[in-house]
Coordinates of C-alpha atoms in Angstrom, one line a residue:
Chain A
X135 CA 330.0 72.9 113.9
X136 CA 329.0 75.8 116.4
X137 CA 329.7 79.4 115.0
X138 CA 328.7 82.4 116.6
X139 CA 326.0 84.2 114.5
X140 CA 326.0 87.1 116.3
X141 CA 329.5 87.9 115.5
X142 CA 329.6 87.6 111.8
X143 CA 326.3 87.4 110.5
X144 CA 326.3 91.4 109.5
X145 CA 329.5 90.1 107.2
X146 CA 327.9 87.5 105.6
X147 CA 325.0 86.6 103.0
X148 CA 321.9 84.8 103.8
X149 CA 322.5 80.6 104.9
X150 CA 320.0 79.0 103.0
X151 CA 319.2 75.5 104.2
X152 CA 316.9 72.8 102.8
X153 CA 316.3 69.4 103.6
X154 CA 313.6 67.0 102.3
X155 CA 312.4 63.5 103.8
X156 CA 310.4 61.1 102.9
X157 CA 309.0 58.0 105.0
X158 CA 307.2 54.8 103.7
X159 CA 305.6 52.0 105.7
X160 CA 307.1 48.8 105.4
X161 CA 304.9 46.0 107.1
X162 CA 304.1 47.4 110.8
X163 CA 307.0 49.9 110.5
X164 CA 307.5 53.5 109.2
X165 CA 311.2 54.1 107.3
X166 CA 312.7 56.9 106.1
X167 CA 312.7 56.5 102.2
X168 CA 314.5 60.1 101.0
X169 CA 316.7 62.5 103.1
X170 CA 318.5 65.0 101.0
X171 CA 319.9 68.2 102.4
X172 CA 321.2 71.3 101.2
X173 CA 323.4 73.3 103.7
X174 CA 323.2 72.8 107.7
X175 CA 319.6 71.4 108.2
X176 CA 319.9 67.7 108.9
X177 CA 318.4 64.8 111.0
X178 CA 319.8 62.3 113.3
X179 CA 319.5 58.6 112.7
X180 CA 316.0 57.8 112.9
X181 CA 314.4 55.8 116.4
X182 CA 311.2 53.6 115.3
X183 CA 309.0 52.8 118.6
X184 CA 307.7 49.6 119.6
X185 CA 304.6 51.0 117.5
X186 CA 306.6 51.6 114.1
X187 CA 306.3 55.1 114.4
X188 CA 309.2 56.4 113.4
X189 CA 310.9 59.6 115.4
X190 CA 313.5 62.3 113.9
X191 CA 315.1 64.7 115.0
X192 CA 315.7 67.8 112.8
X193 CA 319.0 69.7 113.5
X194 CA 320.3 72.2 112.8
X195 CA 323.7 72.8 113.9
X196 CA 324.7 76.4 113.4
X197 CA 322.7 77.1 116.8
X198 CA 320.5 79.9 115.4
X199 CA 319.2 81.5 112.6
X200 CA 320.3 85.3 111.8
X201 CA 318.5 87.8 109.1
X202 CA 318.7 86.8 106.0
X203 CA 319.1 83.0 106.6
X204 CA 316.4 80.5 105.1
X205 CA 314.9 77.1 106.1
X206 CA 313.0 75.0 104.3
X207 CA 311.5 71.8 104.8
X208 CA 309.6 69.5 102.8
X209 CA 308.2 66.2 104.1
X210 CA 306.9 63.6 101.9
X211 CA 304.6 61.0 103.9
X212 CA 303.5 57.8 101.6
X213 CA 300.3 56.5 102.6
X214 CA 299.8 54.5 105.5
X215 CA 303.1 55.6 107.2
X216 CA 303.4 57.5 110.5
X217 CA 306.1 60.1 111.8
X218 CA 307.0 62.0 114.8
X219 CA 309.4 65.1 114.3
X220 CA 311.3 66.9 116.8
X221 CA 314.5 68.9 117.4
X222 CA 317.1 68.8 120.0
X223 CA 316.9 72.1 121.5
X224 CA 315.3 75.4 121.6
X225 CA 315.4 77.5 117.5
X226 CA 317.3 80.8 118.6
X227 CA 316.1 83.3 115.6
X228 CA 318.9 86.0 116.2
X229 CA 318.8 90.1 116.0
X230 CA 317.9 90.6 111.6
X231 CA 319.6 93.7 111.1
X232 CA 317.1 94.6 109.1
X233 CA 317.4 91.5 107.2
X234 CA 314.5 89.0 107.7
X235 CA 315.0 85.3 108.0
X236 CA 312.6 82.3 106.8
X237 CA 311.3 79.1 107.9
X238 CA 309.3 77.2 105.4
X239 CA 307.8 73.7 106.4
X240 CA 305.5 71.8 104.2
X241 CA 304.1 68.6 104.7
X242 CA 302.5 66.3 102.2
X243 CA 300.3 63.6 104.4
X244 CA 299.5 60.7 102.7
X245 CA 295.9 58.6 103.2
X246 CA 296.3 56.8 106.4
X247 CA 299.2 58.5 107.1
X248 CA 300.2 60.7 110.5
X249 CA 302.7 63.0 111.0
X250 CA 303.6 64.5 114.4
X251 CA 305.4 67.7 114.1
X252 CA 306.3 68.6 117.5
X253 CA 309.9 71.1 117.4
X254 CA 310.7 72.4 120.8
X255 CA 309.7 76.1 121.2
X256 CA 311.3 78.9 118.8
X257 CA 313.0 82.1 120.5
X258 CA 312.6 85.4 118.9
X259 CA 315.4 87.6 119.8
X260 CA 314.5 91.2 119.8
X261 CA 314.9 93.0 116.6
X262 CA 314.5 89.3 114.9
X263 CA 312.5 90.0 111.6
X264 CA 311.0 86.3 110.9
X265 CA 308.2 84.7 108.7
X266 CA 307.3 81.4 109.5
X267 CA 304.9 79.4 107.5
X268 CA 303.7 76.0 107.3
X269 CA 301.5 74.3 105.4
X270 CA 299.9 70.6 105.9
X271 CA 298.4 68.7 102.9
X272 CA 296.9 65.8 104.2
X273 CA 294.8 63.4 102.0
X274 CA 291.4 61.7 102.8
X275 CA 291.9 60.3 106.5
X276 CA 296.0 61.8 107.0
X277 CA 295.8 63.0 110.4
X278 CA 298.2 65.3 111.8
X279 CA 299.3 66.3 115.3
X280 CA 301.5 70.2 115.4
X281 CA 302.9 72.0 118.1
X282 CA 304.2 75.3 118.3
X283 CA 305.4 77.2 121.1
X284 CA 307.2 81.0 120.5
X285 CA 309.0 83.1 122.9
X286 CA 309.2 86.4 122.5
X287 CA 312.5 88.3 123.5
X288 CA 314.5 86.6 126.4
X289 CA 312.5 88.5 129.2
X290 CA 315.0 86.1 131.8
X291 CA 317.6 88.3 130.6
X292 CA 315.7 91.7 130.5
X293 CA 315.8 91.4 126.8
X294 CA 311.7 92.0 125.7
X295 CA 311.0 91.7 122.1
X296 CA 310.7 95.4 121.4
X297 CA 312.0 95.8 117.7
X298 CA 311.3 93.9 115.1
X299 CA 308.9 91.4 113.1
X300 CA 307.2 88.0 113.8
X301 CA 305.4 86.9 110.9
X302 CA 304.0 83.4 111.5
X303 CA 301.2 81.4 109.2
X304 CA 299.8 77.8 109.5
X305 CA 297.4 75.9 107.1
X306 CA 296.1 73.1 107.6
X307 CA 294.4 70.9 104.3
X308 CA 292.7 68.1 103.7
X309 CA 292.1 67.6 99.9
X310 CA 292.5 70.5 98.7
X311 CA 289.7 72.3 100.9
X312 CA 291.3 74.7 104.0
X313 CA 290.4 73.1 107.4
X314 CA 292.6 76.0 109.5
X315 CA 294.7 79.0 109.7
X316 CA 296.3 81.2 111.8
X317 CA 298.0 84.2 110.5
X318 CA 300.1 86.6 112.5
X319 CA 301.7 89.5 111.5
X320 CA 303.0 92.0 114.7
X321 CA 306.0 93.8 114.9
X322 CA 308.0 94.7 118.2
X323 CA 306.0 97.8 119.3
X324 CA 302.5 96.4 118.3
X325 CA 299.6 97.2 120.9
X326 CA 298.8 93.5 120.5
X327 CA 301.6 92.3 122.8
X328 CA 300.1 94.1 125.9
X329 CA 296.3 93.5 124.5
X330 CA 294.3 92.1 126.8
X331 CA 292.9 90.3 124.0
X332 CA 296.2 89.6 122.4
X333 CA 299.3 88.2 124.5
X334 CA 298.3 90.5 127.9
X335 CA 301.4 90.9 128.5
X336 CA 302.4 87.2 128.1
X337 CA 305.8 86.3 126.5
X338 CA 305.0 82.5 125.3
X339 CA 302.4 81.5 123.4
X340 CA 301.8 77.4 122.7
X341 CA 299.7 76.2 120.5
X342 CA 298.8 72.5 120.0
X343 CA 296.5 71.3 116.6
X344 CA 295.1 67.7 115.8
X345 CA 293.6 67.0 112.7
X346 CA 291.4 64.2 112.6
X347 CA 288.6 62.6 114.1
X348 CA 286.9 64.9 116.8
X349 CA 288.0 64.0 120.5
X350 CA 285.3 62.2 122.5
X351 CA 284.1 64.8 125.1
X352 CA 285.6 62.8 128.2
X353 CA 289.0 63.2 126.6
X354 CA 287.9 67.4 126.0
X355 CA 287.2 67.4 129.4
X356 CA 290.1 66.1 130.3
X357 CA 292.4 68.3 128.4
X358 CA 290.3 71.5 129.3
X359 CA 291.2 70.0 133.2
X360 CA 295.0 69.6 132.1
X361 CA 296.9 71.8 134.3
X362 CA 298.8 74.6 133.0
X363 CA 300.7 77.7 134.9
X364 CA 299.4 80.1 132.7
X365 CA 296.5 80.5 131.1
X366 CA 295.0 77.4 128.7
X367 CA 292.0 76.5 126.5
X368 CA 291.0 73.9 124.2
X369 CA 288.2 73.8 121.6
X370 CA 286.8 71.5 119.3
X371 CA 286.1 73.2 116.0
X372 CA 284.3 71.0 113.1
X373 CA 287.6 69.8 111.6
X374 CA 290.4 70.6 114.2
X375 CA 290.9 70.4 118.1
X376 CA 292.6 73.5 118.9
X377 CA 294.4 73.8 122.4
X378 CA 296.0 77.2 123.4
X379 CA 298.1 78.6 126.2
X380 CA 299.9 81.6 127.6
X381 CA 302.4 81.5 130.2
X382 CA 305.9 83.3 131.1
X383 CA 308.5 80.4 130.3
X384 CA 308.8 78.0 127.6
X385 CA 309.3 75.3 129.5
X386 CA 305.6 75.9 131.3
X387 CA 304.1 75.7 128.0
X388 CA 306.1 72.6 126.8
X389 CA 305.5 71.0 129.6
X390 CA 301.4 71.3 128.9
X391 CA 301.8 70.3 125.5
X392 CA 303.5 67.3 126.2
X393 CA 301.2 66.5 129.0
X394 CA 298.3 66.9 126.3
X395 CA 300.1 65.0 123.6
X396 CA 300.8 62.5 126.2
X397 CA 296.6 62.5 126.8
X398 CA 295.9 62.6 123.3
X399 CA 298.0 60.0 121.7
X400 CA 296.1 56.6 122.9
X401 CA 293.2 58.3 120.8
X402 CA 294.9 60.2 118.0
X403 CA 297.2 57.2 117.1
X404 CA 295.8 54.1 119.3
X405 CA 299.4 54.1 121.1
X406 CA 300.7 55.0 123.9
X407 CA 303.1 58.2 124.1
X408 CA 306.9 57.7 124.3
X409 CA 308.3 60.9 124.5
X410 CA 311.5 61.3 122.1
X411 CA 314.8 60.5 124.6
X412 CA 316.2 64.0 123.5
X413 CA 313.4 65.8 125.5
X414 CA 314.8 64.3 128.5
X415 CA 318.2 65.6 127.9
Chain B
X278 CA 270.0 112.1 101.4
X279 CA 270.4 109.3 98.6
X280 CA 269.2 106.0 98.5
X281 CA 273.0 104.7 99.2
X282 CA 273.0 106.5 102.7
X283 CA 269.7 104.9 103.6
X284 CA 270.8 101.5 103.0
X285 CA 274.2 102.0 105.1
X286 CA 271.6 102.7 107.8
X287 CA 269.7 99.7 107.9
X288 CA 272.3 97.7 107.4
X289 CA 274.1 99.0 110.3
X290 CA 271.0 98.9 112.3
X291 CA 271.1 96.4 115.1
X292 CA 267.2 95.5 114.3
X293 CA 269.0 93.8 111.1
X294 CA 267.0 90.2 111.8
X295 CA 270.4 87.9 111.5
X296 CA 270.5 86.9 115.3
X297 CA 273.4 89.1 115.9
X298 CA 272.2 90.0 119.7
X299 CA 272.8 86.4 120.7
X300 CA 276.4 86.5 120.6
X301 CA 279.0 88.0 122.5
X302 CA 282.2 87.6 120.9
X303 CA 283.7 85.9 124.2
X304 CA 282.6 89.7 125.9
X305 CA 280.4 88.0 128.5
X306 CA 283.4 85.3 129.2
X307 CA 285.7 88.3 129.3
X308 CA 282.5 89.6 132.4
X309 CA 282.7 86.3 134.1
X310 CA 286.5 86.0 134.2
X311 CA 286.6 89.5 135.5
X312 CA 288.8 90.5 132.8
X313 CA 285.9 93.1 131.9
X314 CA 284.2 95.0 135.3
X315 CA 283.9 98.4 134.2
X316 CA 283.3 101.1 131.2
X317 CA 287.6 101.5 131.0
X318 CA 288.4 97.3 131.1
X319 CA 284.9 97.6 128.8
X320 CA 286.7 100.3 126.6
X321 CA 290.7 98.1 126.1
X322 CA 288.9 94.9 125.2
X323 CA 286.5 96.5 122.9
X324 CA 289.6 98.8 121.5
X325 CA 291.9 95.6 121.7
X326 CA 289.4 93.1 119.5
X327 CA 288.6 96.0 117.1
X328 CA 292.0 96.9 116.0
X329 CA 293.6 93.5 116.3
X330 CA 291.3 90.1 114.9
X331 CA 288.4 92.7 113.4
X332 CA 290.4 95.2 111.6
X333 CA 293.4 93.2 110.0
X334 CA 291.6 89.9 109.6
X335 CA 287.5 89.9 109.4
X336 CA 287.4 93.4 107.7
X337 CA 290.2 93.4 105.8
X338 CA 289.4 89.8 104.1
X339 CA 285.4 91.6 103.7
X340 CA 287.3 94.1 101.3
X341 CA 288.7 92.1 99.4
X342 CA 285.2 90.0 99.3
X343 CA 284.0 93.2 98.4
X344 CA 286.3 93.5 95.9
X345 CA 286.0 90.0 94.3
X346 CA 282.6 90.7 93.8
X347 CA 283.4 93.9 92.0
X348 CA 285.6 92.1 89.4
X349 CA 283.2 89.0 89.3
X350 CA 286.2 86.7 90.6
X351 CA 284.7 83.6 91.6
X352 CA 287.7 81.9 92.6
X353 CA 289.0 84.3 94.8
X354 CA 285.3 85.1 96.6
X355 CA 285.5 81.3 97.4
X356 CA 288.8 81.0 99.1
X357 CA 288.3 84.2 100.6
X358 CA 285.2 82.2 102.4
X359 CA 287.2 79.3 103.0
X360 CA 289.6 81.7 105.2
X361 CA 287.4 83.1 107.1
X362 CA 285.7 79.4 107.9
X363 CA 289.3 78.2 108.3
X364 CA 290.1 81.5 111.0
X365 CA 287.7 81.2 113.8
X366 CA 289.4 79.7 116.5
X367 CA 286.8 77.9 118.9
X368 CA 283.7 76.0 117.9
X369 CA 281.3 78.7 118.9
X370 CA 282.8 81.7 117.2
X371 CA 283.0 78.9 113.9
X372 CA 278.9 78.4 114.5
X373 CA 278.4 82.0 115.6
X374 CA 280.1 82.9 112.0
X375 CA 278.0 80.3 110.2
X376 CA 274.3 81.1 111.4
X377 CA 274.8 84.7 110.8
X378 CA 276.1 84.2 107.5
X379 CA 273.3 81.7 106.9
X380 CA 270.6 84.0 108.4
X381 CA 271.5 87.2 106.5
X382 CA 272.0 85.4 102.6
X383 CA 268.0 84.0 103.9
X384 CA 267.3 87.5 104.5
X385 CA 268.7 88.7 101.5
X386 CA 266.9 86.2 99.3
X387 CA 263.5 87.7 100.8
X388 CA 264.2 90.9 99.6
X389 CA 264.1 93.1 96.6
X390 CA 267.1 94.1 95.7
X391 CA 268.8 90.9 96.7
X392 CA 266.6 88.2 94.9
X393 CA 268.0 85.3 92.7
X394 CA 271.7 87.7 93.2
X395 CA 273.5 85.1 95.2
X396 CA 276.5 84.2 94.2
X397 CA 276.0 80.9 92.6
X398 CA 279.7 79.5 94.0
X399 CA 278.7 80.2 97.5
X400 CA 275.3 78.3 97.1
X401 CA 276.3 74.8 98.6
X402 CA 278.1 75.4 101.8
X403 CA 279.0 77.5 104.8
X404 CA 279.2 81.2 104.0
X405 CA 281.0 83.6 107.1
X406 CA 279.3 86.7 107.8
X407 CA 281.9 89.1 106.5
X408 CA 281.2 87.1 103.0
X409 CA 277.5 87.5 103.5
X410 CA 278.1 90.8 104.6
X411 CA 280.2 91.5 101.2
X412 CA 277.4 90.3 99.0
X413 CA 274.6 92.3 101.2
X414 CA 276.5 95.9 100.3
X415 CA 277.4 95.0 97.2
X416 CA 273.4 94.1 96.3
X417 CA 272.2 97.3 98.4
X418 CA 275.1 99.0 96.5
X419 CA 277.1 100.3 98.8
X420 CA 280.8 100.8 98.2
X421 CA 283.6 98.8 99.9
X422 CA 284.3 101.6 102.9
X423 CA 280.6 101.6 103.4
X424 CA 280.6 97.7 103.6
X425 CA 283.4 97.8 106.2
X426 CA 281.9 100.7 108.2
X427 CA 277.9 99.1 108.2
X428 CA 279.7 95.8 109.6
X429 CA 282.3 97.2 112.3
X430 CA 279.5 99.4 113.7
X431 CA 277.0 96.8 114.0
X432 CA 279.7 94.7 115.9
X433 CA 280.5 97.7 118.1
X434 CA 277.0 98.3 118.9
X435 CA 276.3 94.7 119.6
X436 CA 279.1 94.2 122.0
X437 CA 277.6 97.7 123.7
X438 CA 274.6 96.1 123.9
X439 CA 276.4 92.7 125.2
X440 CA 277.5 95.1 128.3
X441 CA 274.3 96.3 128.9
X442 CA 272.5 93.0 129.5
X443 CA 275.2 91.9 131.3
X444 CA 277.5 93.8 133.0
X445 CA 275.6 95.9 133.4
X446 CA 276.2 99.3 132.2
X447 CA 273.3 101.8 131.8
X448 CA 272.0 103.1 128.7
X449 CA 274.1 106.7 128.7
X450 CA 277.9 105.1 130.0
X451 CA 277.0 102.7 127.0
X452 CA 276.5 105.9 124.2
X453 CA 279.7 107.4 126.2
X454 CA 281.6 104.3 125.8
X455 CA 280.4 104.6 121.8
X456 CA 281.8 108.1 121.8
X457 CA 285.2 106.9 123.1
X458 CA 285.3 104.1 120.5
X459 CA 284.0 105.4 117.6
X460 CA 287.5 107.0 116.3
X461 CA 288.6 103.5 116.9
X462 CA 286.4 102.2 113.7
X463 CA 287.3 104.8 112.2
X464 CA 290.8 103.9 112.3
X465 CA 290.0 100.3 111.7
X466 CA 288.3 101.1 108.4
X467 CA 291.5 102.8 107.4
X468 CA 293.5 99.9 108.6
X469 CA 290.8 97.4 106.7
X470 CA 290.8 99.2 103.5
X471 CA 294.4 99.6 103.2
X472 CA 296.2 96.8 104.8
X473 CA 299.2 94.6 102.9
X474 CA 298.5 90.8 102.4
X475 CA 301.4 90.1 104.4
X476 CA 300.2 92.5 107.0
X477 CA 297.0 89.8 107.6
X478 CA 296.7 89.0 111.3
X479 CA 294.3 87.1 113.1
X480 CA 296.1 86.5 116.3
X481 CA 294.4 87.1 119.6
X482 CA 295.0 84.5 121.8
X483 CA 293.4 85.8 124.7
X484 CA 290.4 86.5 123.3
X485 CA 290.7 82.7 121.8
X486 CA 291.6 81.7 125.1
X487 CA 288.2 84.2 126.7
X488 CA 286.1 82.1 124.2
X489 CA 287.2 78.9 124.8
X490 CA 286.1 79.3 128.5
X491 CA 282.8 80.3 127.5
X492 CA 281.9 76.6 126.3
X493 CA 282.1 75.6 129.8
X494 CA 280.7 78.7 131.5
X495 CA 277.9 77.0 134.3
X496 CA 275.7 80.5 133.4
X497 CA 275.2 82.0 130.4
X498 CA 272.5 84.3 128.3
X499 CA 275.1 84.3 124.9
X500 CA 276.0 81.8 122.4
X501 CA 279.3 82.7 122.5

């Protein structure tokens, strides 16, 4: 059910969405146990891989999200089980109109559980007022694997995010005790987007986090060597491996995060990478 | 001059024994990568860290350190630690963090006017320097402005300093380059002291990105 946004969505109030899910394992195999949505945030029938992990795909077919709109999202995962989000296409966070619009995603990660939250990348349109938060609560060993990439404007059509606000937090918990954070708050004009310490003028930013154990230093090296047209780092903190990039088109920075999932995953989850069929399309 | 003033100067000074002049903040990266060559490049990314990651993250969550001290809030002194553990963004700025904390609450402990004052919920654990920093003005009594100035001056000076030993920039373009900056902390104070919670910002991925590269840099005289 396509509308367009853009056309109506000064004439309209806020679309609130909502949709929970919950996924159990059931001998070598992770199910989805709860799915209950309110409004147009849905997922696809569920793919399991020949490892049980079991991929989704979050939709969400109005196309884009306008001001005033809200998202949330609230995963359950029961101990033991393992997920891998996605969605089918790029999240197009439209013009506000001085109304902001909300994403909320929280994840509840049970022991021996992993969840894989990797959406393709989020487009701000200029003048797009937007807080975006998540929060992961993962308990004793959870482990968790996110992936964030954000475009700023639509510079391919001349269209640079000048007006507006991108609010953006992510926490990451283990038993109750703060492991990471990011928190970003710039609007359109801030100095920050031409920083040379900030985005220098980039208009993508990618971020990739794994919780869990710390990578073995071959496998650092061989994400800090991962090629990336842009600029990219990684870092092992205490608790989190943090890799980071900058580049002028999504798909450059997708392309290295999925090339460092791909990397990552024999460690991270002792299987082998099968990249959800909809990436391909 | 009152005994206020006086502490604000020595804890400001760059003599302060907490280790601070082996660090660069990802500056001497920034040197290597060419991204810094001269006093102006020198100037932006000084400008560019001060009133991005320092003034609307580091200093702003010191205030309210600061502040939790001030009403004896013990839970919010904690999680206001835990954030600023939780913020760095590369392994050395996260040990870089932790050793100056560490070093300045063992200072503190061998002085006066700090003995037997730490804060009993930060005993076991980490502590980030802005935290340490908190307590430190709060024991010297100094007020939360004077915290947030004594802490974004040291940094400035240090990072001054940074390009001296390695850039390097002689002893008089360094004092200009402090003359060009210093309505910058000023401005950052102002931004520290008053900033909204939702306004919270620690976003800088280049200079993540700058510090990252120093953990493989082949030649080095910082820890970060």
């Amino acid at each position: 059910m396509q509308r367009d946004r853009m056309e109506n969505c000064t004439l309209e109030s806020g679309w609130d969405a909502r949709l929970e899910l919950a996924y159990a394992r059931r001998e070598a195999c992770t199910i989805p146990v709860h799915r209950r949505h309110i409004g147009p945030l849905r997922v696809q029938k569920h793919f399991t891989e020949p490892s049980g992990v079991c991929q989704h795909i979050v939709v969400h077919p109005p196309g884009g999200i306008a001001g005033g709109d809200s998202l949330t999202l609230e995963l359950d995962l029961a101990a033991g089980s393992r997920a891998l989000l996605t969605s089918p296409g790029a999240a197009k966070w439209y013009q506000g109109f001085g109304r902001r619009a909300t994403q909320r995603v929280s994840a509840r990660i049970g022991a021996g559980a992993s969840l894989e939250w990797l959406p393709l990348e989020t487009i701000l349109f200029n003048g797009a007022d937007v807080e975006l938060a998540a929060r992961f609560d993962l308990a004793r060993d959870a482990v968790l694997l996110y992936s964030d990439v954000v475009c700023l404007g639509r510079p391919a059509s001349a269209e640079p995010f000048a007006h507006g606000c991108w609010r953006q937090t992510v926490e990451v918990w283990r038993d109750d005790a703060l492991l990471w954070c990011e928190h970003n708050a710039l609007k359109g004009d801030d100095a920050q987007f031409s920083s040379p310490v900030g985005m220098d003028g980039h208009t993508v930013t990618g971020l990739l986090l794994w919780a869990g154990p710390a990578l073995p230093e071959a496998l650092l090296d061989a994400c800090r060597a991962y090629p990336c047209v842009g600029r990219a780092g990684v870092s092992q903190l205490p608790d989190v491996f943090v890799a980071r990039c900058l580049t002028h088109s999504a798909e450059a920075a997708q392309a290295w995060i999925t090339g460092l999932w791909q990397q990552l995953r024999p460690f991270t989850l002792g299987v082998e990478a099968v990249a959800p069929r909809i990436w391909a399309t | 001059m009152n005994l206020a003033a006086l502490q604000l100067l020595r804890l400001a000074s760059p003599s302060l024994p907490i280790g601070g002049y082996s660090y660069s903040q990802g500056l001497e990266s920034a040197l290597e990568l060419g991204l810094v060559r001269d006093s102006r490049s020198a100037q932006a990314w000084i400008a560019g860290v001060l009133s991005g990651p320092l003034a609307r993250f580091e200093a702003a969550l010191l205030v309210r350190v600061w502040c939790s001290l001030n009403a004896d809030d013990t839970s919010t002194l904690v999680a206001l630690n835990a954030r600023l553990l939780a913020s760095r963004d590369g392994s050395e700025m996260r040990a870089e963090t932790e050793q100056m904390g560490y070093s300045l609450r063992t200072l503190l402990a061998a002085l006066p006017e700090g003995q037997g004052r730490w804060p009993a919920v930060l005993a076991g654990g980490p502590v980030a320097l802005p935290v340490a920093w908190a307590v430190a003005a709060f024991q010297l009594e100094l007020d939360a402005a004077q915290a947030v100035e004594s802490f974004l001056w040291g940094w400035m000076e240090n990072q001054v300093m940074v390009l001296m030993k390695a850039m390097p920039m002689g002893q008089t373009s360094g004092q200009q380059l402090l003359s060009a900056l210093l309505p910058d902390i000023a401005q950052a104070v102002q931004i520290a002291l008053t900033l909204a919670d939702e306004d919270i910002s620690n976003f800088a991925p280049m200079l993540a990105w700058v510090a990252a590269q120093h953990e493989t840099q082949y030649s080095r005289l910082f820890r970060s």
